[in-house]
Amino acid sequence: MASQTAKTILEEMTIQEKIGQLIQLSGDFFQNGTAAITGPLKEHHLSLETIYTAGSVLGISGAERVRQVQTDFLKHSRLKIPLLFMADVVHGYQTIFPIPLALGATFDPQTMHDTAAVAAKESAAGGVHVTFAPMVDLVRDPRWGRVMESTGEDPYLNSVMAKAAVNGFQGKLPLDANHIAACVKHFAAYGAPEAGREYNTVDISEWRFREQYLPAYAAAIEAESLLVMTSFNTLFGIPATANQKLMRDILRQELDFKGVLISDWDAIGETIAHGVAGNLEAAADLSLKAGVDIDMMSFAYAKYLEKAANLDEHTKLLIDEAVVRILDLKVALGLFEDPYRGLSVEREATTILSSDNLHVAEQAAEKSMVLLKNESVLPLATDAKVALVGPGAHTGDLLGSWSWQGDPQKTSSIYDEFKSRFKSVEYAKGCGFHALNYQELDQAVMIGRDSDVIVAVVGLPSSETGEATSLTQLTLPTEQLTLLKQLAALNKPLITVVLTGRPLDLTAVAAVSSAIVLAWYPGSRGAAALTNILTGEVNPSGKLPMSFPRHVGQVPIYYNHYNTGRPISQTADDDENKYLSKYVDAKSEPLYPFGYGLSYADLAVEQLKVLNPIVNDSQNLQVEVTITNHSTISATTVMQVYSHQLVGQTVRPVKELKYFERLSLAPLETRDILVTLPLTTFRSMQSNLQWQVEDGDYTVMVGLDSDNVLQQPFEIRANNKRGQE
Ligand code: GLC
């Protein structure tokens, strides 16, 4: 419902001022606090006058700079319509948190919420009004560099995390000065590019899109995300940014999204390259008709200025609708009351990088790291003689992609932390991420030979993750594998720490390592968190939000796959029978499955009881799970509840995550946990593209990963009424 403020201002606006609101410019257009026509973008033909009617800018922050730009802008704005400041605050502003894929590995919505809330507080103090986050694209192909921005391969995990992120960024509406507007992205299904190649075609059925890819966006919109961003890719044969079915029918109609729809960078203009628009005017018309409100840097909407006087009534109506949504966003941010939202250099100084914020970052990093292997070599005694080696051992590059305000120079390295925590640490780089010289290698081998234990920090640099970093190979660079093999030959415990923004093929690493810790890009306090885990001060609890393949040839690989007509049984029979859905040159299962992660404690799911094996339409399924910590140390883990529908109108995933809970267990504690699942949990997408809970036989499974589970049958007799969307 349009606010009175928006309606009143709209009546005052000229058509040029209305079109201006639809234009988002990059920070280049505001040099030294005033508008500027920048060189490289001259071909846009924007005048200074137009710049002063722009609705928003991206990539400017800092209390002083934002105040300067806003003050100058308002001086030149006839109707004093404040500028919106937007930015990519994806996993932290200056306090950088683990990458979102690592936050997914915490399986902890509270952590996702708290990190988003700190990011909001810091970036609001830096003058940011809107963040281009959370990214909730379902991902199943680690060749695609942007898997680091997602929380993984599961629709339910992503939905829970999407909601938590939006609530963290926005707080309870109306927005207060310590919160910012969220912009869920990229709508839609950007995470399914063919061959994992960036910006490539996405071509999935609407049935699969609705069952697997749409839920997390829907969850973010249900959590009242104030903006949505379009995606670069095509879907159902039309670029998302020009796709009326996707944006008008599904997003605005079905999901009832009333907020601002912003294009991705130049995505409107790219409909020309996609081949659905012949020129920029046509591109603008297609996107405006699809309901895109803001044009990020394609200057397509600016084309309307050239014919402003002769626009047809329908176009003018669409422009008015978009302008009202943008003005309402500014009302929601309180910008008409205070265009600076309480901005001050003092507030910025006391808010950013506070010790409390850094503590949130350290705890999030501790919860995100995943212990993949441990042949009783971890945790380490602090009086051990440690050889620390590898390209990631002494670098502040622990922040990962999309950490634009983070400073690796201000980020302590793993070596920095080790020096203060272990009695004896020797460091040698051993090799670069992609470079090897024998002098450095020999140095690493030498200190390894004189040590009790070797810790090798390997992986990929931040620059090789995120947007436009698709890979064809998922193994570590050969230089790093050479280092690991030489170190392994010393027959000392070799603990390999992996820095990565994507699942890698760790087959060769596992073959030579006594232990493997997946550290992701752990953020500003990642080195401290890793040290806390390696010394046993913190017991690892992270679980994989994406399957780790044995080989890139298996990709896309994900746990919630369909059974096929010739499933493997994961028994010896598989080798006997040629005609099965498998590879003949490698195992078909992942190296490490979804939900997998070890603890220093010996934890086990002892029992699963279904309290009501026949569920009718007025009941919930109730299961009781017994979990025991068989060790004398406390531990935290993630209990995971899956289900499988044996027979459905459409094929059903072999298992689907339906519930998860982080559990902390005291030494030798046995705990009974009651889990109640409403019937709608078991809905499935029918071929008529409607959700339905079907009668029939189901299996419920519980485990500490998706592979090793206890299972029990249950039956639903609900007369097929419940679960209608
Ligand atoms: C990029 C990304 C998008 C980001 C935007 C602004 O191309 O696709 O996620 O928010 O541009 O930086």
XYZ file of C-alpha atoms and ligand atoms in Angstrom:
737
model
C 0.000 0.000 0.000
C 1.690 3.273 -1.094
C 2.513 5.670 1.732
C 0.982 9.137 1.755
C 4.486 10.594 1.506
C 5.124 8.675 -1.681
C 1.815 9.629 -3.203
C 2.262 13.301 -2.353
C 5.775 13.479 -3.766
C 4.785 11.565 -6.874
C 2.197 14.219 -7.712
C 4.890 16.899 -7.556
C 7.430 15.068 -9.700
C 8.224 15.749 -13.326
C 8.538 12.741 -15.612
C 12.286 13.331 -15.711
C 12.485 13.197 -11.907
C 10.411 10.008 -11.896
C 12.718 8.346 -14.419
C 15.667 9.476 -12.323
C 14.433 7.472 -9.354
C 14.669 4.294 -11.462
C 18.355 4.877 -12.178
C 21.076 3.469 -9.910
C 24.595 4.784 -10.428
C 27.935 3.506 -9.205
C 30.001 5.538 -6.773
C 32.173 6.801 -9.652
C 29.480 9.348 -10.419
C 30.022 11.032 -7.043
C 33.632 12.190 -6.868
C 34.789 14.237 -3.876
C 31.263 14.399 -2.587
C 29.699 15.905 -5.676
C 28.196 14.456 -8.851
C 30.608 13.875 -11.697
C 30.426 12.673 -15.267
C 33.113 10.019 -15.142
C 35.332 9.261 -18.108
C 34.890 5.549 -18.779
C 31.130 5.748 -18.615
C 30.814 8.792 -20.905
C 28.807 6.816 -23.454
C 25.821 6.911 -21.134
C 25.108 10.586 -22.043
C 23.860 11.335 -18.527
C 23.814 15.027 -17.645
C 24.729 16.381 -14.227
C 21.091 17.352 -13.891
C 20.047 13.726 -14.368
C 22.607 12.508 -11.848
C 21.027 14.792 -9.278
C 17.683 13.090 -9.895
C 19.082 9.545 -9.509
C 17.271 7.372 -6.984
C 20.212 5.424 -5.640
C 23.928 4.780 -5.706
C 25.899 1.618 -5.014
C 29.346 1.166 -3.540
C 29.704 4.348 -1.467
C 30.134 4.094 2.302
C 31.851 5.858 5.182
C 30.063 8.292 7.468
C 31.915 11.344 6.233
C 31.674 10.518 2.523
C 27.994 9.543 2.657
C 27.147 12.710 4.584
C 29.060 14.781 2.020
C 27.373 13.149 -0.981
C 23.886 13.258 0.542
C 24.255 16.925 1.536
C 25.403 17.952 -1.911
C 22.739 15.776 -3.537
C 19.877 17.281 -1.516
C 21.076 20.777 -2.353
C 20.513 19.931 -6.011
C 17.319 17.917 -5.551
C 14.310 20.084 -6.303
C 11.978 17.967 -4.191
C 14.655 17.015 -1.615
C 14.303 13.296 -2.345
C 17.231 11.624 -0.521
C 19.640 9.313 -2.310
C 19.597 5.616 -1.349
C 23.005 4.128 -0.574
C 23.312 0.434 -1.417
C 26.265 -1.968 -1.110
C 27.331 -5.605 -1.054
C 27.486 -6.273 2.665
C 27.348 -10.033 2.149
C 29.195 -11.555 5.109
C 30.189 -8.525 7.130
C 31.073 -4.871 6.603
C 34.476 -4.250 8.225
C 34.202 -7.083 10.717
C 34.183 -9.909 8.201
C 32.436 -13.170 9.034
C 32.991 -16.558 7.457
C 31.675 -16.720 3.887
C 27.971 -17.620 3.653
C 28.759 -21.212 2.620
C 30.699 -21.512 5.880
C 27.802 -19.955 7.791
C 25.669 -22.649 6.188
C 28.079 -25.195 7.694
C 27.154 -23.982 11.185
C 23.581 -25.218 10.638
C 22.834 -22.443 13.117
C 20.259 -19.797 12.173
C 21.142 -17.858 15.309
C 24.695 -17.457 14.038
C 23.427 -16.357 10.627
C 21.100 -13.864 12.331
C 23.763 -12.489 14.658
C 26.387 -12.020 11.936
C 23.829 -10.253 9.723
C 22.782 -8.034 12.630
C 26.389 -6.999 13.292
C 26.937 -6.409 9.573
C 23.825 -4.238 9.540
C 24.911 -2.232 12.568
C 28.397 -1.628 11.193
C 27.312 -0.797 7.662
C 24.464 1.439 8.871
C 27.081 3.328 10.871
C 28.987 3.558 7.594
C 26.002 5.095 5.831
C 24.718 2.018 3.988
C 20.908 1.800 3.674
C 20.508 -1.415 1.647
C 22.661 -4.537 1.383
C 22.658 -6.795 -1.659
C 22.217 -9.863 0.524
C 21.342 -12.587 1.396
C 22.209 -14.577 -1.695
C 20.034 -17.691 -1.416
C 20.674 -19.395 -4.746
C 20.592 -23.197 -4.386
C 23.963 -24.547 -5.523
C 25.065 -28.030 -6.583
C 28.062 -27.336 -8.791
C 31.344 -26.296 -7.151
C 32.802 -25.389 -10.533
C 30.730 -22.200 -10.117
C 32.689 -19.713 -8.003
C 29.639 -18.143 -6.381
C 28.749 -21.242 -4.364
C 30.657 -19.372 -1.626
C 27.821 -16.860 -1.345
C 25.133 -19.485 -0.835
C 24.384 -21.669 2.179
C 24.438 -24.768 0.002
C 22.579 -27.591 -1.728
C 19.556 -28.028 0.461
C 16.279 -26.108 0.021
C 15.327 -26.380 3.722
C 18.730 -25.318 5.126
C 18.810 -22.421 2.671
C 15.263 -21.377 3.620
C 16.031 -21.360 7.340
C 19.251 -19.396 6.768
C 17.604 -16.961 4.345
C 14.969 -16.050 6.925
C 17.590 -15.667 9.641
C 19.715 -13.403 7.437
C 16.816 -11.125 6.488
C 15.770 -10.834 10.138
C 19.360 -10.082 11.105
C 19.821 -7.364 8.499
C 16.398 -5.732 8.945
C 15.474 -6.430 12.554
C 11.788 -5.956 13.236
C 10.141 -3.526 10.806
C 9.956 -0.533 10.764
C 13.714 -0.362 10.316
C 15.681 1.340 13.082
C 18.979 3.155 12.539
C 21.020 0.026 13.347
C 19.369 -2.061 10.666
C 19.367 -1.934 6.882
C 17.118 -3.207 4.128
C 17.873 -6.684 2.794
C 17.848 -7.511 -0.896
C 17.451 -11.226 -1.505
C 19.223 -12.423 -4.631
C 19.559 -13.540 -7.366
C 16.032 -14.129 -8.519
C 16.080 -16.730 -9.795
C 18.049 -19.978 -10.005
C 21.354 -18.262 -10.825
C 23.033 -21.154 -8.971
C 22.256 -23.676 -11.699
C 24.357 -22.509 -14.664
C 25.066 -25.316 -17.111
C 28.564 -26.795 -16.611
C 29.099 -24.478 -13.671
C 30.152 -21.818 -16.130
C 29.549 -18.289 -14.880
C 26.574 -16.435 -16.425
C 25.729 -19.553 -18.443
C 22.275 -20.775 -19.410
C 19.970 -22.054 -16.693
C 17.441 -24.477 -18.071
C 15.530 -26.420 -15.442
C 11.909 -27.539 -15.390
C 9.404 -25.379 -13.572
C 8.610 -28.455 -11.485
C 12.240 -28.704 -10.251
C 12.506 -24.922 -9.915
C 9.455 -24.784 -7.709
C 10.406 -27.759 -5.526
C 14.137 -27.139 -5.126
C 15.092 -23.582 -6.086
C 12.138 -21.335 -5.227
C 11.656 -22.165 -1.510
C 14.613 -20.162 -0.170
C 13.607 -17.009 -2.077
C 10.064 -17.509 -0.816
C 11.362 -17.801 2.750
C 13.289 -14.530 2.423
C 10.226 -12.768 1.040
C 8.067 -14.258 3.785
C 10.618 -12.751 6.199
C 9.788 -9.415 4.545
C 12.976 -8.769 2.595
C 12.392 -5.237 1.339
C 14.155 -5.785 -1.994
C 14.808 -8.548 -4.505
C 17.548 -8.549 -7.122
C 17.109 -10.081 -10.556
C 19.605 -12.633 -11.820
C 21.750 -12.546 -14.945
C 20.596 -15.901 -16.206
C 17.758 -17.058 -18.388
C 14.987 -19.159 -16.885
C 12.254 -20.913 -18.883
C 13.903 -19.511 -21.987
C 13.771 -15.818 -21.054
C 16.356 -13.729 -19.158
C 15.114 -13.371 -15.573
C 15.370 -9.573 -15.774
C 12.880 -9.481 -18.624
C 10.765 -12.414 -17.508
C 7.165 -11.433 -16.758
C 6.192 -14.956 -15.722
C 8.974 -15.024 -13.156
C 8.684 -11.447 -11.909
C 5.003 -10.574 -12.243
C 3.302 -13.958 -11.884
C 5.581 -15.790 -9.463
C 7.395 -13.057 -7.515
C 4.777 -10.352 -7.230
C 1.560 -12.341 -7.585
C 2.262 -15.726 -6.032
C 4.855 -14.692 -3.437
C 3.034 -11.392 -2.887
C 6.277 -9.422 -3.030
C 5.476 -5.705 -2.741
C 8.991 -4.347 -2.386
C 11.589 -2.965 -4.752
C 12.921 -5.148 -7.570
C 16.408 -4.088 -8.657
C 18.288 -5.486 -11.626
C 21.718 -6.944 -11.248
C 24.587 -4.905 -12.690
C 23.731 -4.086 -16.342
C 21.341 -7.045 -16.439
C 18.698 -4.993 -18.263
C 21.206 -4.027 -20.941
C 22.343 -7.652 -21.201
C 18.942 -8.721 -22.515
C 20.355 -7.448 -25.805
C 23.266 -9.920 -25.685
C 20.832 -12.628 -24.603
C 18.988 -11.863 -27.806
C 15.539 -10.937 -26.543
C 15.935 -7.147 -26.971
C 17.127 -5.472 -30.159
C 18.329 -2.297 -28.441
C 18.457 -0.484 -25.122
C 14.971 1.030 -25.511
C 13.484 -2.424 -26.075
C 15.476 -3.764 -23.136
C 14.044 -1.044 -20.930
C 10.474 -1.789 -22.024
C 10.847 -5.521 -21.401
C 12.213 -5.023 -17.898
C 9.777 -2.292 -16.951
C 6.931 -4.546 -18.051
C 8.475 -7.364 -16.008
C 8.286 -5.103 -12.972
C 11.947 -4.207 -12.508
C 11.991 -0.944 -10.549
C 15.680 -0.007 -10.521
C 18.160 -0.239 -13.381
C 21.608 -0.945 -11.956
C 24.115 0.603 -14.306
C 22.766 -0.365 -17.738
C 21.415 3.164 -18.471
C 18.447 1.527 -20.207
C 15.877 3.354 -18.081
C 17.783 6.564 -18.786
C 16.708 6.084 -22.392
C 13.180 7.046 -21.331
C 14.498 10.555 -20.739
C 15.023 11.000 -24.457
C 11.337 10.523 -25.152
C 9.929 11.573 -21.793
C 7.440 13.965 -23.330
C 5.932 11.295 -25.566
C 5.748 8.258 -23.317
C 2.560 6.282 -23.677
C 0.150 6.123 -20.740
C 0.938 2.502 -19.915
C 4.673 3.150 -19.666
C 4.031 6.208 -17.516
C 1.824 4.109 -15.240
C 4.522 1.454 -14.887
C 7.076 4.169 -14.112
C 4.771 5.634 -11.448
C 4.353 2.201 -9.841
C 8.118 1.734 -9.695
C 8.691 5.232 -8.330
C 6.158 4.705 -5.549
C 7.873 1.470 -4.485
C 11.242 3.227 -4.398
C 9.866 6.190 -2.442
C 8.163 3.797 -0.026
C 11.538 2.137 0.575
C 12.971 5.553 1.419
C 10.033 6.115 3.771
C 10.688 2.727 5.402
C 14.303 3.770 5.959
C 13.171 7.045 7.532
C 15.154 9.022 4.989
C 12.581 11.787 4.642
C 12.806 12.406 8.388
C 16.580 12.023 8.525
C 18.450 11.551 5.203
C 21.558 10.694 7.264
C 19.930 8.100 9.563
C 21.903 9.424 12.534
C 25.219 9.174 10.719
C 28.277 10.402 12.589
C 31.992 9.808 12.539
C 31.890 9.169 16.296
C 29.154 6.510 15.984
C 31.055 4.902 13.119
C 34.291 4.786 15.122
C 32.706 3.152 18.162
C 30.574 0.692 16.174
C 32.943 -0.730 13.586
C 35.353 -3.562 14.475
C 34.291 -3.464 18.118
C 35.529 -6.296 20.330
C 31.945 -7.572 20.622
C 31.658 -7.713 16.833
C 34.973 -9.521 16.532
C 33.833 -11.991 19.176
C 30.750 -12.781 17.080
C 33.098 -13.328 14.139
C 35.334 -15.691 16.105
C 32.426 -17.776 17.365
C 30.878 -17.978 13.908
C 34.190 -19.151 12.463
C 34.574 -21.789 15.184
C 31.100 -23.172 14.433
C 31.669 -23.148 10.665
C 34.873 -25.178 10.454
C 34.450 -28.827 9.527
C 36.663 -31.649 10.759
C 36.808 -33.976 7.754
C 39.415 -36.441 8.992
C 41.236 -37.102 12.247
C 43.461 -40.148 12.792
C 43.746 -39.320 16.508
C 46.227 -36.515 15.896
C 43.926 -33.643 16.863
C 43.661 -31.725 19.140
C 47.309 -30.623 19.439
C 49.155 -30.062 22.701
C 50.319 -26.440 22.947
C 53.789 -27.605 23.932
C 54.122 -29.562 20.683
C 56.887 -28.518 18.327
C 54.855 -27.319 15.343
C 56.007 -26.811 11.759
C 53.521 -24.461 10.102
C 53.716 -24.441 6.318
C 51.730 -23.656 3.182
C 50.594 -20.660 1.103
C 47.732 -19.927 3.486
C 49.755 -20.135 6.693
C 50.930 -16.549 6.960
C 48.438 -14.340 5.137
C 45.577 -12.044 6.093
C 43.760 -13.275 2.997
C 41.223 -15.166 5.109
C 38.261 -12.965 4.248
C 37.023 -14.490 1.022
C 35.227 -12.769 -1.832
C 32.603 -10.009 -1.280
C 34.442 -8.611 1.712
C 35.023 -5.231 0.046
C 35.375 -3.189 3.271
C 37.391 -5.857 5.052
C 41.160 -5.355 5.299
C 43.454 -8.393 4.958
C 46.293 -6.178 6.217
C 44.438 -5.830 9.509
C 43.589 -9.567 9.670
C 45.872 -11.731 11.806
C 47.350 -14.710 10.010
C 47.373 -18.270 11.268
C 51.094 -17.895 11.983
C 50.375 -14.758 14.044
C 47.945 -16.779 16.153
C 50.121 -19.886 16.385
C 53.045 -17.852 17.698
C 50.997 -16.722 20.657
C 49.473 -20.152 21.351
C 52.133 -22.807 20.789
C 55.413 -23.027 22.685
C 57.410 -23.771 19.571
C 56.360 -22.805 16.028
C 58.545 -22.749 12.934
C 57.085 -21.306 9.728
C 58.018 -21.891 6.107
C 55.771 -21.101 3.166
C 56.789 -24.220 1.233
C 55.071 -23.074 -1.967
C 52.719 -20.463 -3.370
C 49.086 -21.114 -4.257
C 50.234 -21.792 -7.812
C 54.002 -21.556 -7.599
C 56.797 -23.790 -6.366
C 60.499 -23.218 -5.934
C 62.715 -25.902 -4.512
C 64.409 -23.634 -2.031
C 61.091 -22.828 -0.350
C 60.074 -26.486 -0.566
C 63.307 -27.674 1.014
C 62.908 -25.122 3.795
C 59.439 -26.475 4.595
C 60.663 -30.079 4.545
C 63.533 -29.144 6.823
C 61.370 -27.578 9.532
C 58.915 -30.454 9.118
C 61.687 -32.963 9.781
C 62.583 -31.184 13.057
C 58.995 -30.943 14.296
C 56.563 -33.121 16.278
C 53.666 -32.221 13.991
C 53.160 -30.453 10.668
C 50.248 -28.123 9.984
C 49.893 -27.329 6.270
C 47.508 -24.542 5.256
C 46.537 -25.008 1.609
C 43.686 -24.129 -0.724
C 42.821 -21.298 -3.082
C 43.308 -17.538 -2.683
C 40.174 -15.413 -2.142
C 40.588 -14.073 -5.661
C 39.729 -17.531 -7.012
C 36.294 -17.599 -5.468
C 33.152 -15.550 -5.960
C 31.843 -13.978 -9.158
C 33.468 -14.853 -12.486
C 35.730 -17.589 -11.080
C 34.350 -20.780 -12.647
C 36.854 -23.664 -12.651
C 37.101 -26.877 -14.668
C 39.319 -28.537 -12.047
C 38.564 -28.990 -8.329
C 41.841 -30.520 -7.142
C 44.421 -28.501 -5.247
C 47.049 -26.962 -7.546
C 49.823 -29.486 -8.270
C 52.388 -27.297 -6.509
C 50.466 -27.666 -3.237
C 49.982 -31.411 -3.724
C 53.740 -31.716 -4.252
C 54.327 -29.914 -0.951
C 51.857 -32.167 0.888
C 53.419 -35.344 -0.535
C 56.934 -34.264 0.422
C 55.745 -33.468 3.949
C 53.848 -36.763 4.223
C 57.030 -38.616 3.345
C 58.504 -37.412 6.668
C 56.119 -39.766 8.499
C 55.054 -37.095 10.960
C 51.422 -36.300 11.762
C 50.317 -34.041 8.880
C 47.321 -31.831 9.589
C 45.998 -30.180 6.466
C 43.902 -27.019 6.802
C 41.938 -26.128 3.667
C 41.037 -22.539 2.736
C 38.346 -22.610 0.082
C 35.071 -21.024 -1.000
C 33.851 -24.148 -2.737
C 33.877 -27.941 -2.333
C 37.169 -29.297 -3.678
C 38.254 -32.773 -4.753
C 40.301 -33.622 -1.634
C 40.942 -37.253 -2.604
C 44.708 -36.758 -2.919
C 44.799 -34.599 0.216
C 43.000 -37.252 2.268
C 45.452 -39.880 1.057
C 48.427 -38.116 2.667
C 46.884 -36.255 5.632
C 46.420 -37.576 9.156
C 43.755 -34.917 9.678
C 41.888 -32.400 7.551
C 40.174 -29.244 8.818
C 38.004 -27.342 6.364
C 38.389 -23.678 7.356
C 36.576 -22.110 4.343
C 37.429 -18.377 4.328
C 36.856 -17.854 8.019
C 36.885 -14.071 8.208
C 38.464 -11.454 10.467
C 38.900 -13.821 13.438
C 39.417 -16.959 11.403
C 43.007 -17.565 12.488
C 42.058 -17.388 16.164
C 39.068 -19.664 15.593
C 41.189 -22.229 13.771
C 43.788 -22.190 16.554
C 41.029 -22.648 19.154
C 39.919 -25.745 17.254
C 43.367 -27.212 16.621
C 44.293 -26.862 20.325
C 40.987 -28.404 21.410
C 39.819 -25.266 23.210
C 36.835 -25.598 20.892
C 35.473 -28.930 19.719
C 34.643 -28.738 15.976
C 30.934 -28.938 15.119
C 30.600 -27.772 11.503
C 28.744 -29.908 8.970
C 28.989 -29.791 5.158
C 26.267 -27.726 3.485
C 27.442 -29.038 0.107
C 28.659 -32.493 -0.945
C 32.409 -32.764 -1.566
C 33.028 -34.803 -4.746
C 35.690 -37.429 -5.313
C 36.225 -36.027 -8.770
C 34.977 -33.068 -10.784
C 33.491 -35.592 -13.186
C 30.780 -36.371 -10.634
C 29.508 -32.792 -10.595
C 26.699 -31.760 -10.106
C 26.545 -34.041 -7.100
C 24.116 -33.586 -4.221
C 22.570 -35.755 -1.524
C 18.905 -35.105 -2.278
C 19.029 -36.715 -5.720
C 16.334 -38.906 -7.265
C 16.628 -42.694 -7.178
C 16.574 -43.367 -10.965
C 15.267 -46.671 -12.322
C 18.611 -48.395 -11.718
C 19.914 -47.152 -8.398
C 23.145 -48.377 -6.873
C 22.785 -50.111 -3.524
C 26.168 -49.023 -2.194
C 26.947 -52.725 -1.561
C 29.221 -55.255 -3.268
C 26.387 -56.047 -5.697
C 27.017 -52.725 -7.416
C 30.291 -54.084 -8.830
C 28.579 -57.207 -10.095
C 25.865 -55.420 -11.982
C 26.986 -53.346 -14.937
C 23.632 -51.819 -15.747
C 23.248 -49.426 -12.847
C 23.256 -45.630 -12.517
C 26.977 -45.347 -11.690
C 30.397 -44.570 -13.115
C 32.673 -47.376 -14.256
C 35.865 -45.432 -13.476
C 35.059 -44.102 -9.988
C 32.752 -44.564 -7.047
C 29.468 -42.731 -7.381
C 29.212 -41.453 -3.833
C 30.844 -38.132 -2.810
C 34.096 -38.170 -0.867
C 32.340 -36.349 1.987
C 28.515 -36.178 2.007
C 26.146 -33.356 2.835
C 25.798 -32.920 6.597
C 29.142 -34.594 7.328
C 31.569 -33.312 9.953
C 33.504 -35.013 12.757
C 33.927 -34.106 16.416
C 36.777 -34.781 18.850
C 34.155 -36.665 20.847
C 32.614 -40.027 19.995
C 28.952 -39.179 19.391
C 26.248 -41.556 18.242
C 22.543 -41.625 17.455
C 21.536 -44.581 19.585
C 17.837 -44.832 18.852
C 15.011 -43.460 16.727
C 11.423 -44.048 17.772
C 8.355 -42.979 15.801
C 5.718 -42.187 18.390
C 2.803 -42.198 15.921
C 3.602 -44.404 12.919
C 0.272 -43.569 11.278
C -0.241 -39.820 10.819
C -3.641 -38.516 9.874
C -4.542 -35.043 8.804
C -4.855 -33.562 12.280
C -1.554 -34.805 13.635
C 2.150 -34.055 13.392
C 4.747 -36.767 13.045
C 6.511 -37.179 16.391
C 9.850 -38.925 16.686
C 12.110 -39.395 19.671
C 15.834 -39.487 19.100
C 18.444 -40.695 21.586
C 21.960 -39.336 21.186
C 24.940 -40.212 23.364
C 28.294 -38.550 23.909
C 30.545 -41.499 24.666
C 33.519 -39.273 25.471
C 34.709 -37.434 28.537
C 34.775 -34.089 26.725
C 31.782 -31.938 25.920
C 30.725 -31.676 22.315
C 28.334 -29.894 19.981
C 26.901 -31.541 16.908
C 24.004 -31.152 14.470
C 21.209 -33.668 14.649
C 19.716 -34.035 11.173
C 16.255 -35.426 10.429
C 15.551 -36.584 6.870
C 12.575 -38.229 5.225
C 11.848 -40.175 2.067
C 8.482 -40.733 0.399
C 8.503 -44.244 -1.050
C 5.915 -43.613 -3.742
C 4.863 -40.196 -5.072
C 2.992 -38.739 -8.003
C 6.396 -37.351 -9.015
C 9.778 -38.895 -8.267
C 10.997 -38.210 -4.742
C 14.529 -37.425 -3.525
C 16.164 -40.403 -1.815
C 16.199 -38.208 1.274
C 15.320 -34.642 2.165
C 16.400 -32.639 5.195
C 13.283 -31.789 7.186
C 14.706 -30.656 10.533
C 18.057 -29.972 12.159
C 19.201 -28.842 15.557
C 22.585 -28.015 17.050
C 22.965 -29.987 20.279
C 25.582 -29.499 22.985
C 26.218 -32.641 25.033
C 28.100 -32.846 28.311
C 30.710 -35.587 28.776
C 29.078 -39.046 28.739
C 25.635 -37.479 28.410
C 22.737 -39.327 26.782
C 19.892 -37.112 25.616
C 16.396 -37.890 24.329
C 15.143 -35.291 21.868
C 11.505 -35.068 20.828
C 11.026 -33.782 17.287
C 7.571 -32.728 16.090
C 7.077 -32.322 12.357
C 3.870 -30.809 10.989
C 2.329 -32.693 8.101
C 3.117 -29.908 5.636
C 6.785 -30.811 6.152
C 6.157 -33.762 3.848
C 4.594 -31.855 0.972
C 5.814 -32.644 -2.515
C 5.575 -30.793 -5.817
C 3.053 -32.430 -8.068
C 3.199 -32.429 -11.845
C 0.424 -29.823 -11.794
C 2.936 -27.552 -9.996
C 0.952 -27.572 -6.791
C 2.285 -28.632 -3.393
C 0.505 -31.609 -1.873
C 0.958 -33.937 1.076
C 0.329 -37.372 -0.346
C -0.938 -40.388 1.518
C 1.398 -43.343 1.611
C 4.510 -44.890 3.112
C 7.427 -42.766 4.203
C 10.724 -43.295 5.982
C 12.105 -40.964 8.621
C 15.889 -40.964 9.120
C 18.089 -39.377 11.763
C 21.846 -38.974 11.753
C 24.802 -36.715 12.395
C 25.331 -36.606 8.650
C 23.209 -37.539 5.633
C 24.874 -40.925 5.121
C 24.926 -42.728 8.448
C 21.331 -42.665 9.604
C 18.877 -44.703 11.642
C 15.564 -45.075 9.890
C 11.984 -46.000 10.719
C 8.819 -46.249 8.581
C 5.699 -44.212 9.032
C 2.511 -43.739 7.051
C 0.494 -40.666 6.170
C -3.246 -41.031 5.849
C -4.278 -37.421 5.322
C -6.817 -37.783 2.528
C -4.624 -35.593 0.473
C -6.128 -32.391 1.816
C -3.244 -30.801 3.763
C -0.155 -29.080 2.451
C -1.887 -27.079 -0.274
C 0.208 -23.979 -0.797
C 27.391 -8.128 -9.196
C 26.686 -9.312 -8.588
C 25.650 -8.934 -7.560
C 26.114 -7.688 -6.833
C 26.063 -6.548 -7.846
C 26.516 -5.222 -7.247
O 27.608 -8.331 -10.562
O 26.086 -10.245 -9.471
O 25.514 -10.056 -6.671
O 25.246 -7.403 -5.749
O 26.845 -6.833 -8.993
O 27.861 -5.297 -6.888
